[in-house]
Amino acid sequence: MELLVVIAIIGLLVGLAVPALGRVRNKTGSIRELAALRGVITAWNHYATDQKGWLLPGFYGMAPLNPLPAFYEDGEPIPADVYGSHRAVVARWPYRLSKYLDHDAHHLAIDSELSQVDECSRGDLMKKLYFGSLYPAFGMNTMWVGGDQERYGFMDSDMGGRPNPFYKFYASRLSGIKHPERIIVFASSRTNQNACGSGAVREGYFRLESPQWLGPQWNTQYDDTLANSSGNVSARWHDQSAVATVNGGVELVPMDQLRDMRRWADQATTSDWKFRPR
């Protein structure tokens, strides 16, 4: 009987300890991610300073636009055609920001992202560069801060010469942002695009989508299995996302608060604001 009582007590203690250990690990992970995110948003601001106030584009440099400088981990420039004729590696923001992060990939990826990129690259440097640019731990608010070529903002007209109603709808200069304390630049991200071919959700993706644009872009409920249900924003820290704002602040923000468009677009006036093209 005494042995059974001891076993029961041990079982009870283990049952209490395991959830507590999980919470400690989660807390430690979120602190580490916030520290890395603080370095990333500081680098982002340094880039803007070097560019006389112009903001880092989130995706820029596919034809017909000319690519911007991007850098290997050793600081050498990455050629625009490093991944064949497709310029995605240098068009995405991570390697353009790397020189302001001492060319250290650990600033842009949590450990699981680094291991997955290495595993799926299988020693191929070109694949490692491609996947590394695709899967940073933090996504960027490319549509509203800095601009995104795949979101139509950089060209003043289309190929037929017709005016582009989406031209320069995003914030392009640091001095032009009226609410730097609330506008999101980076946040914890995720995607269903997996380097190894699986459709399962994996943590880390370079681009975020806002809750609204011309209409709703997020589902009404966060879905653990579907990254675009929340615009690729990841609530991996107990239903919260690590967020960095224009003014350099970093914090954990609950997902329901991130549905407010005033956190995404400087011109937004209501939480459910939608963009109206000119």
PDB file of C-alpha atoms in Angstrom, residues 190 192 201 203 218-235 239 255 259:
ATOM      1  CA  ARG A 190       4.226  30.628 -40.701  1.00  0.00           C
ATOM      2  CA  ASN A 192       1.912  25.909 -45.657  1.00  0.00           C
ATOM      3  CA  VAL A 201       2.182  24.295 -41.457  1.00  0.00           C
ATOM      4  CA  GLU A 203       7.001  28.205 -38.767  1.00  0.00           C
ATOM      5  CA  TRP A 218      -8.210  36.580 -42.827  1.00  0.00           C
ATOM      6  CA  ASN A 219     -10.658  33.912 -41.702  1.00  0.00           C
ATOM      7  CA  THR A 220     -12.886  34.698 -38.743  1.00  0.00           C
ATOM      8  CA  GLN A 221     -11.008  32.114 -36.636  1.00  0.00           C
ATOM      9  CA  TYR A 222      -7.311  31.304 -36.329  1.00  0.00           C
ATOM     10  CA  ASP A 223      -6.634  27.862 -37.830  1.00  0.00           C
ATOM     11  CA  ASP A 224      -3.592  25.915 -36.576  1.00  0.00           C
ATOM     12  CA  THR A 225      -3.451  23.976 -39.853  1.00  0.00           C
ATOM     13  CA  LEU A 226      -3.938  26.805 -42.348  1.00  0.00           C
ATOM     14  CA  ALA A 227      -1.371  29.624 -42.408  1.00  0.00           C
ATOM     15  CA  ASN A 228      -3.317  31.970 -44.672  1.00  0.00           C
ATOM     16  CA  SER A 229      -6.255  31.875 -42.266  1.00  0.00           C
ATOM     17  CA  SER A 230      -4.364  34.646 -40.443  1.00  0.00           C
ATOM     18  CA  GLY A 231      -2.303  36.177 -43.230  1.00  0.00           C
ATOM     19  CA  ASN A 232       0.714  33.960 -42.387  1.00  0.00           C
ATOM     20  CA  VAL A 233       0.911  35.485 -38.883  1.00  0.00           C
ATOM     21  CA  SER A 234       1.847  32.810 -36.332  1.00  0.00           C
ATOM     22  CA  ALA A 235       0.368  32.721 -32.826  1.00  0.00           C
ATOM     23  CA  ASP A 239      -2.050  32.609 -28.936  1.00  0.00           C
ATOM     24  CA  MET A 255      -4.150  37.590 -32.290  1.00  0.00           C
ATOM     25  CA  ARG A 259      -7.092  42.018 -36.657  1.00  0.00           C
TER      26      ARG A 259
END
